[in-house]
Amino acid sequence: MIKVRYICLTAAAALIVTLSSCSGTPTAENPSAPVASPQATEAVSNNNHSSHGGKEKININTAILSELDKFEAKLGIPALSNKIQASRPYGSSEDLVTKKVITQEQFDQIKDQVSVQEVVLTGEAKDVDYMSKLGLMKGHLLVAQELLDQNQPKQAEPHIGHPVEEIYVDVEDQLNERKVKEFKTTLVSLQDLVKSSPKNSKVKTNFTSSVQAVDSAIAALPADQRSKPGFVLQVINELLDSANSEYGAAIANGKITAPIEYQDSRGFVVYANELYKGISSQVAQADPEAHKAIDTSFAELIKVWPAAIPPAKAVKTTSDVTKLVKTIEENSQKVVDKSNTQAQR
């Protein structure tokens, strides 16, 4: 499942992620680290954005719920993401303890990942962040479509709501900067309709309009950038990082106890896989070995979510999923490094 508000970046360039958050009953371990290092400059101020990378710090004042799910999964505290969000703002990381959101002992386990500082993304890192957030919206809508097709509007509704409730606010400034027509109204209209009248024939039309709006926002990025392996791989790994967090928050004792998180992670992985298919031939040409590792890992990863409706028992453990995600990240980095080396010659 999923709920969103995404990103952060280090000096050399690691990107920080965003995302929505769905509540769940996590127990698993934490997700993986980020992938490629987007090239960008960074400016730090006092009101930070959250970080998308596994090792980047997460701004507890601005992070989307899916980002905060990393803490929820690591500490095994149900609905911790919502609790952190409800106790904002924070003057310092330690306020998590003083505001009694978590105990000192729990804070000590995550303090290296917590921040209240803002990182301003520029250059390619900003574009990766922009497309990653929109990719999360796509993932939500993909799984919502599956559930609507299976006549499960109540299960679909949260996934229609997350793009507008958790992610839109984080991408709104960038939409304005890129002169993308607002589509919050479209998303809200669809959500309201699914809530009040899920069998209304307008649901299908409004759903199509919502998906087209997200696609149009993605198309605001130059076409050559959207087809560039180094760029797309960074987006893919941001999506997988979020999927890994959501999956960790969905599983407890080998069972799927939080179906929304499971569905969120399914949508993210499905869309990441779609993106990879679009660049796979280029990656195979640039680095056949890395492509084989990525392609094989994706094939295994997809099996983790056999359907939008969760199976009774988890197909793979959270550790298995983290390992597959890391394999994709590591091999993506090889492709990016090789591309950068060739560009410098």
CSV table of N, CA, C and O in Angstrom, one decimal, residues 4 6-8 15-19 38 52 121-138 167-168 170-181 183 213-222 225-226 231 234-235 238-239 271:
chain,number,residue,atom,x,y,z
A,4,VAL,N,1.8,9.2,0.1
A,4,VAL,CA,3.0,9.8,-0.4
A,4,VAL,C,3.4,11.3,0.0
A,4,VAL,O,2.5,12.1,0.1
A,6,TYR,N,7.5,13.1,-0.9
A,6,TYR,CA,8.8,12.6,-1.3
A,6,TYR,C,10.1,13.6,-1.3
A,6,TYR,O,10.0,14.6,-1.8
A,7,ILE,N,11.4,13.4,-0.9
A,7,ILE,CA,12.8,13.6,-1.4
A,7,ILE,C,14.0,14.2,-0.7
A,7,ILE,O,13.8,15.2,0.0
A,8,CYS,N,15.2,13.9,-1.0
A,8,CYS,CA,16.4,14.5,-0.5
A,8,CYS,C,17.6,14.1,-1.3
A,8,CYS,O,17.6,13.1,-2.0
A,15,LEU,N,19.8,10.9,-4.6
A,15,LEU,CA,18.5,11.5,-4.6
A,15,LEU,C,17.6,11.1,-3.4
A,15,LEU,O,17.8,10.0,-2.8
A,16,ILE,N,16.8,11.9,-3.0
A,16,ILE,CA,15.9,11.6,-1.9
A,16,ILE,C,14.5,11.4,-2.3
A,16,ILE,O,14.0,12.1,-3.1
A,17,VAL,N,13.9,10.5,-1.7
A,17,VAL,CA,12.6,10.0,-2.2
A,17,VAL,C,11.3,10.6,-1.5
A,17,VAL,O,11.4,11.2,-0.5
A,18,THR,N,10.3,10.3,-2.1
A,18,THR,CA,9.0,10.8,-1.7
A,18,THR,C,8.0,9.6,-1.7
A,18,THR,O,8.2,8.6,-2.2
A,19,LEU,N,6.9,9.8,-1.1
A,19,LEU,CA,5.8,8.9,-1.2
A,19,LEU,C,4.7,8.9,-0.2
A,19,LEU,O,4.9,9.3,0.9
A,38,PRO,N,22.1,11.3,-8.9
A,38,PRO,CA,21.8,12.3,-9.8
A,38,PRO,C,22.7,13.5,-9.7
A,38,PRO,O,23.2,13.8,-8.6
A,52,HIS,N,14.6,10.5,-0.6
A,52,HIS,CA,14.2,9.3,-1.3
A,52,HIS,C,15.2,8.1,-1.2
A,52,HIS,O,14.8,7.0,-1.6
A,121,LEU,N,16.6,20.4,-4.4
A,121,LEU,CA,17.1,19.7,-5.6
A,121,LEU,C,17.2,20.6,-6.8
A,121,LEU,O,16.3,21.5,-7.0
A,122,THR,N,18.2,20.4,-7.6
A,122,THR,CA,18.4,21.1,-8.9
A,122,THR,C,18.8,20.1,-9.9
A,122,THR,O,19.2,19.0,-9.7
A,123,GLY,N,18.8,20.6,-11.2
A,123,GLY,CA,19.3,19.8,-12.3
A,123,GLY,C,18.6,18.5,-12.5
A,123,GLY,O,17.4,18.4,-12.3
A,124,GLU,N,19.4,17.5,-12.8
A,124,GLU,CA,18.8,16.2,-13.1
A,124,GLU,C,18.2,15.5,-11.9
A,124,GLU,O,17.1,14.9,-12.0
A,125,ALA,N,18.7,15.8,-10.7
A,125,ALA,CA,18.1,15.3,-9.5
A,125,ALA,C,16.7,15.8,-9.3
A,125,ALA,O,15.8,15.0,-8.8
A,126,LYS,N,16.5,17.0,-9.6
A,126,LYS,CA,15.1,17.6,-9.5
A,126,LYS,C,14.2,16.9,-10.5
A,126,LYS,O,13.0,16.6,-10.2
A,127,ASP,N,14.7,16.6,-11.7
A,127,ASP,CA,13.9,15.9,-12.7
A,127,ASP,C,13.6,14.5,-12.3
A,127,ASP,O,12.5,14.0,-12.5
A,128,VAL,N,14.5,13.8,-11.7
A,128,VAL,CA,14.3,12.4,-11.2
A,128,VAL,C,13.3,12.4,-10.1
A,128,VAL,O,12.4,11.6,-10.1
A,129,ASP,N,13.4,13.4,-9.2
A,129,ASP,CA,12.4,13.5,-8.1
A,129,ASP,C,11.0,13.7,-8.7
A,129,ASP,O,10.0,13.1,-8.3
A,130,TYR,N,10.9,14.6,-9.7
A,130,TYR,CA,9.6,15.0,-10.3
A,130,TYR,C,9.0,13.7,-10.9
A,130,TYR,O,7.8,13.4,-10.7
A,131,MET,N,9.8,13.0,-11.7
A,131,MET,CA,9.2,11.9,-12.4
A,131,MET,C,9.0,10.7,-11.4
A,131,MET,O,8.0,9.9,-11.6
A,132,SER,N,9.8,10.6,-10.4
A,132,SER,CA,9.5,9.6,-9.4
A,132,SER,C,8.2,9.8,-8.7
A,132,SER,O,7.4,8.8,-8.5
A,133,LYS,N,7.9,11.0,-8.3
A,133,LYS,CA,6.6,11.3,-7.7
A,133,LYS,C,5.4,11.0,-8.6
A,133,LYS,O,4.4,10.4,-8.2
A,134,LEU,N,5.6,11.4,-9.8
A,134,LEU,CA,4.5,11.0,-10.8
A,134,LEU,C,4.4,9.5,-11.0
A,134,LEU,O,3.4,9.0,-11.3
A,135,GLY,N,5.6,8.9,-11.0
A,135,GLY,CA,5.6,7.4,-11.1
A,135,GLY,C,4.9,6.7,-10.0
A,135,GLY,O,4.2,5.7,-10.1
A,136,LEU,N,5.0,7.3,-8.8
A,136,LEU,CA,4.2,6.8,-7.6
A,136,LEU,C,2.7,6.9,-7.9
A,136,LEU,O,1.9,6.1,-7.6
A,137,MET,N,2.4,8.1,-8.4
A,137,MET,CA,0.9,8.3,-8.8
A,137,MET,C,0.5,7.2,-9.8
A,137,MET,O,-0.6,6.6,-9.6
A,138,LYS,N,1.3,7.0,-10.7
A,138,LYS,CA,1.0,5.9,-11.8
A,138,LYS,C,0.8,4.6,-11.1
A,138,LYS,O,-0.1,3.8,-11.4
A,167,ILE,N,0.6,12.8,-2.5
A,167,ILE,CA,1.7,13.1,-3.4
A,167,ILE,C,1.6,14.5,-4.1
A,167,ILE,O,2.5,15.2,-4.4
A,168,TYR,N,0.4,14.8,-4.5
A,168,TYR,CA,0.2,16.0,-5.3
A,168,TYR,C,0.8,17.3,-4.7
A,168,TYR,O,1.5,18.0,-5.4
A,170,ASP,N,3.4,17.6,-3.0
A,170,ASP,CA,4.8,17.5,-3.1
A,170,ASP,C,5.3,17.8,-4.5
A,170,ASP,O,6.5,18.1,-4.7
A,171,VAL,N,4.4,17.7,-5.5
A,171,VAL,CA,4.9,17.9,-6.9
A,171,VAL,C,4.2,19.2,-7.4
A,171,VAL,O,4.5,19.6,-8.5
A,172,GLU,N,3.3,19.8,-6.7
A,172,GLU,CA,2.6,20.9,-7.2
A,172,GLU,C,3.4,22.1,-7.7
A,172,GLU,O,3.2,22.7,-8.7
A,173,ASP,N,4.4,22.5,-6.9
A,173,ASP,CA,5.3,23.6,-7.3
A,173,ASP,C,6.0,23.3,-8.6
A,173,ASP,O,6.2,24.1,-9.5
A,174,GLN,N,6.4,22.0,-8.7
A,174,GLN,CA,7.1,21.6,-9.9
A,174,GLN,C,6.2,21.6,-11.1
A,174,GLN,O,6.6,22.0,-12.2
A,175,LEU,N,4.9,21.3,-10.9
A,175,LEU,CA,4.0,21.3,-12.0
A,175,LEU,C,3.8,22.7,-12.5
A,175,LEU,O,3.7,23.0,-13.7
A,176,ASN,N,3.7,23.7,-11.5
A,176,ASN,CA,3.6,25.1,-11.9
A,176,ASN,C,4.8,25.6,-12.7
A,176,ASN,O,4.7,26.3,-13.7
A,177,GLU,N,6.0,25.2,-12.1
A,177,GLU,CA,7.2,25.6,-12.8
A,177,GLU,C,7.3,25.1,-14.2
A,177,GLU,O,7.8,25.8,-15.1
A,178,ARG,N,6.8,23.9,-14.4
A,178,ARG,CA,6.9,23.3,-15.7
A,178,ARG,C,5.7,23.5,-16.6
A,178,ARG,O,5.5,23.0,-17.7
A,179,LYS,N,4.8,24.4,-16.1
A,179,LYS,CA,3.6,24.9,-16.8
A,179,LYS,C,2.7,23.7,-17.2
A,179,LYS,O,2.2,23.6,-18.3
A,180,VAL,N,2.6,22.8,-16.2
A,180,VAL,CA,1.7,21.7,-16.4
A,180,VAL,C,0.3,22.1,-15.9
A,180,VAL,O,0.2,22.6,-14.7
A,181,LYS,N,-0.7,21.8,-16.6
A,181,LYS,CA,-2.1,22.2,-16.2
A,181,LYS,C,-2.4,21.4,-14.9
A,181,LYS,O,-2.2,20.2,-14.9
A,183,PHE,N,-4.1,19.2,-12.2
A,183,PHE,CA,-5.1,18.0,-12.4
A,183,PHE,C,-5.5,17.5,-11.0
A,183,PHE,O,-6.1,16.4,-10.9
A,213,ALA,N,-3.8,12.7,-17.3
A,213,ALA,CA,-3.2,13.9,-16.7
A,213,ALA,C,-1.9,13.6,-16.1
A,213,ALA,O,-0.9,14.4,-16.3
A,214,VAL,N,-1.7,12.5,-15.5
A,214,VAL,CA,-0.4,12.1,-15.0
A,214,VAL,C,0.6,11.9,-16.1
A,214,VAL,O,1.8,12.4,-16.1
A,215,ASP,N,0.2,11.2,-17.2
A,215,ASP,CA,1.0,11.0,-18.3
A,215,ASP,C,1.5,12.3,-18.9
A,215,ASP,O,2.6,12.5,-19.4
A,216,SER,N,0.5,13.3,-19.0
A,216,SER,CA,0.9,14.6,-19.6
A,216,SER,C,1.9,15.3,-18.7
A,216,SER,O,2.8,16.0,-19.2
A,217,ALA,N,1.8,15.1,-17.4
A,217,ALA,CA,2.7,15.8,-16.5
A,217,ALA,C,4.1,15.2,-16.7
A,217,ALA,O,5.1,15.9,-16.7
A,218,ILE,N,4.2,13.9,-16.9
A,218,ILE,CA,5.5,13.2,-17.2
A,218,ILE,C,6.0,13.7,-18.5
A,218,ILE,O,7.2,13.9,-18.6
A,219,ALA,N,5.2,13.9,-19.4
A,219,ALA,CA,5.6,14.3,-20.8
A,219,ALA,C,6.1,15.7,-20.8
A,219,ALA,O,6.7,16.2,-21.8
A,220,ALA,N,6.0,16.4,-19.7
A,220,ALA,CA,6.6,17.8,-19.6
A,220,ALA,C,8.1,17.7,-19.6
A,220,ALA,O,8.8,18.7,-19.9
A,221,LEU,N,8.7,16.5,-19.2
A,221,LEU,CA,10.1,16.3,-19.3
A,221,LEU,C,10.5,16.0,-20.8
A,221,LEU,O,9.7,15.4,-21.5
A,222,PRO,N,11.6,16.5,-21.2
A,222,PRO,CA,12.0,16.2,-22.6
A,222,PRO,C,12.0,14.7,-23.0
A,222,PRO,O,12.4,13.9,-22.1
A,225,GLN,N,15.2,12.8,-22.5
A,225,GLN,CA,15.5,12.5,-21.1
A,225,GLN,C,14.7,11.3,-20.6
A,225,GLN,O,15.3,10.4,-19.9
A,226,ARG,N,13.5,11.2,-21.0
A,226,ARG,CA,12.6,10.1,-20.6
A,226,ARG,C,13.0,8.8,-21.2
A,226,ARG,O,12.5,7.7,-20.7
A,231,PHE,N,18.9,8.1,-16.7
A,231,PHE,CA,17.9,8.9,-16.0
A,231,PHE,C,16.7,7.9,-15.5
A,231,PHE,O,16.3,8.0,-14.4
A,234,GLN,N,17.4,5.7,-12.5
A,234,GLN,CA,17.3,6.4,-11.2
A,234,GLN,C,15.8,6.5,-10.8
A,234,GLN,O,15.5,6.3,-9.6
A,235,VAL,N,15.0,6.8,-11.7
A,235,VAL,CA,13.5,6.8,-11.4
A,235,VAL,C,13.1,5.4,-10.9
A,235,VAL,O,12.4,5.3,-9.9
A,238,GLU,N,14.1,4.7,-7.5
A,238,GLU,CA,13.3,5.4,-6.5
A,238,GLU,C,12.0,4.7,-6.2
A,238,GLU,O,11.5,4.6,-5.1
A,239,LEU,N,11.4,4.2,-7.3
A,239,LEU,CA,10.1,3.5,-7.2
A,239,LEU,C,10.3,2.2,-6.4
A,239,LEU,O,9.5,1.9,-5.6
A,271,TYR,N,4.9,-0.6,-12.3
A,271,TYR,CA,5.2,0.6,-13.1
A,271,TYR,C,6.7,0.7,-13.4
A,271,TYR,O,7.2,1.0,-14.5
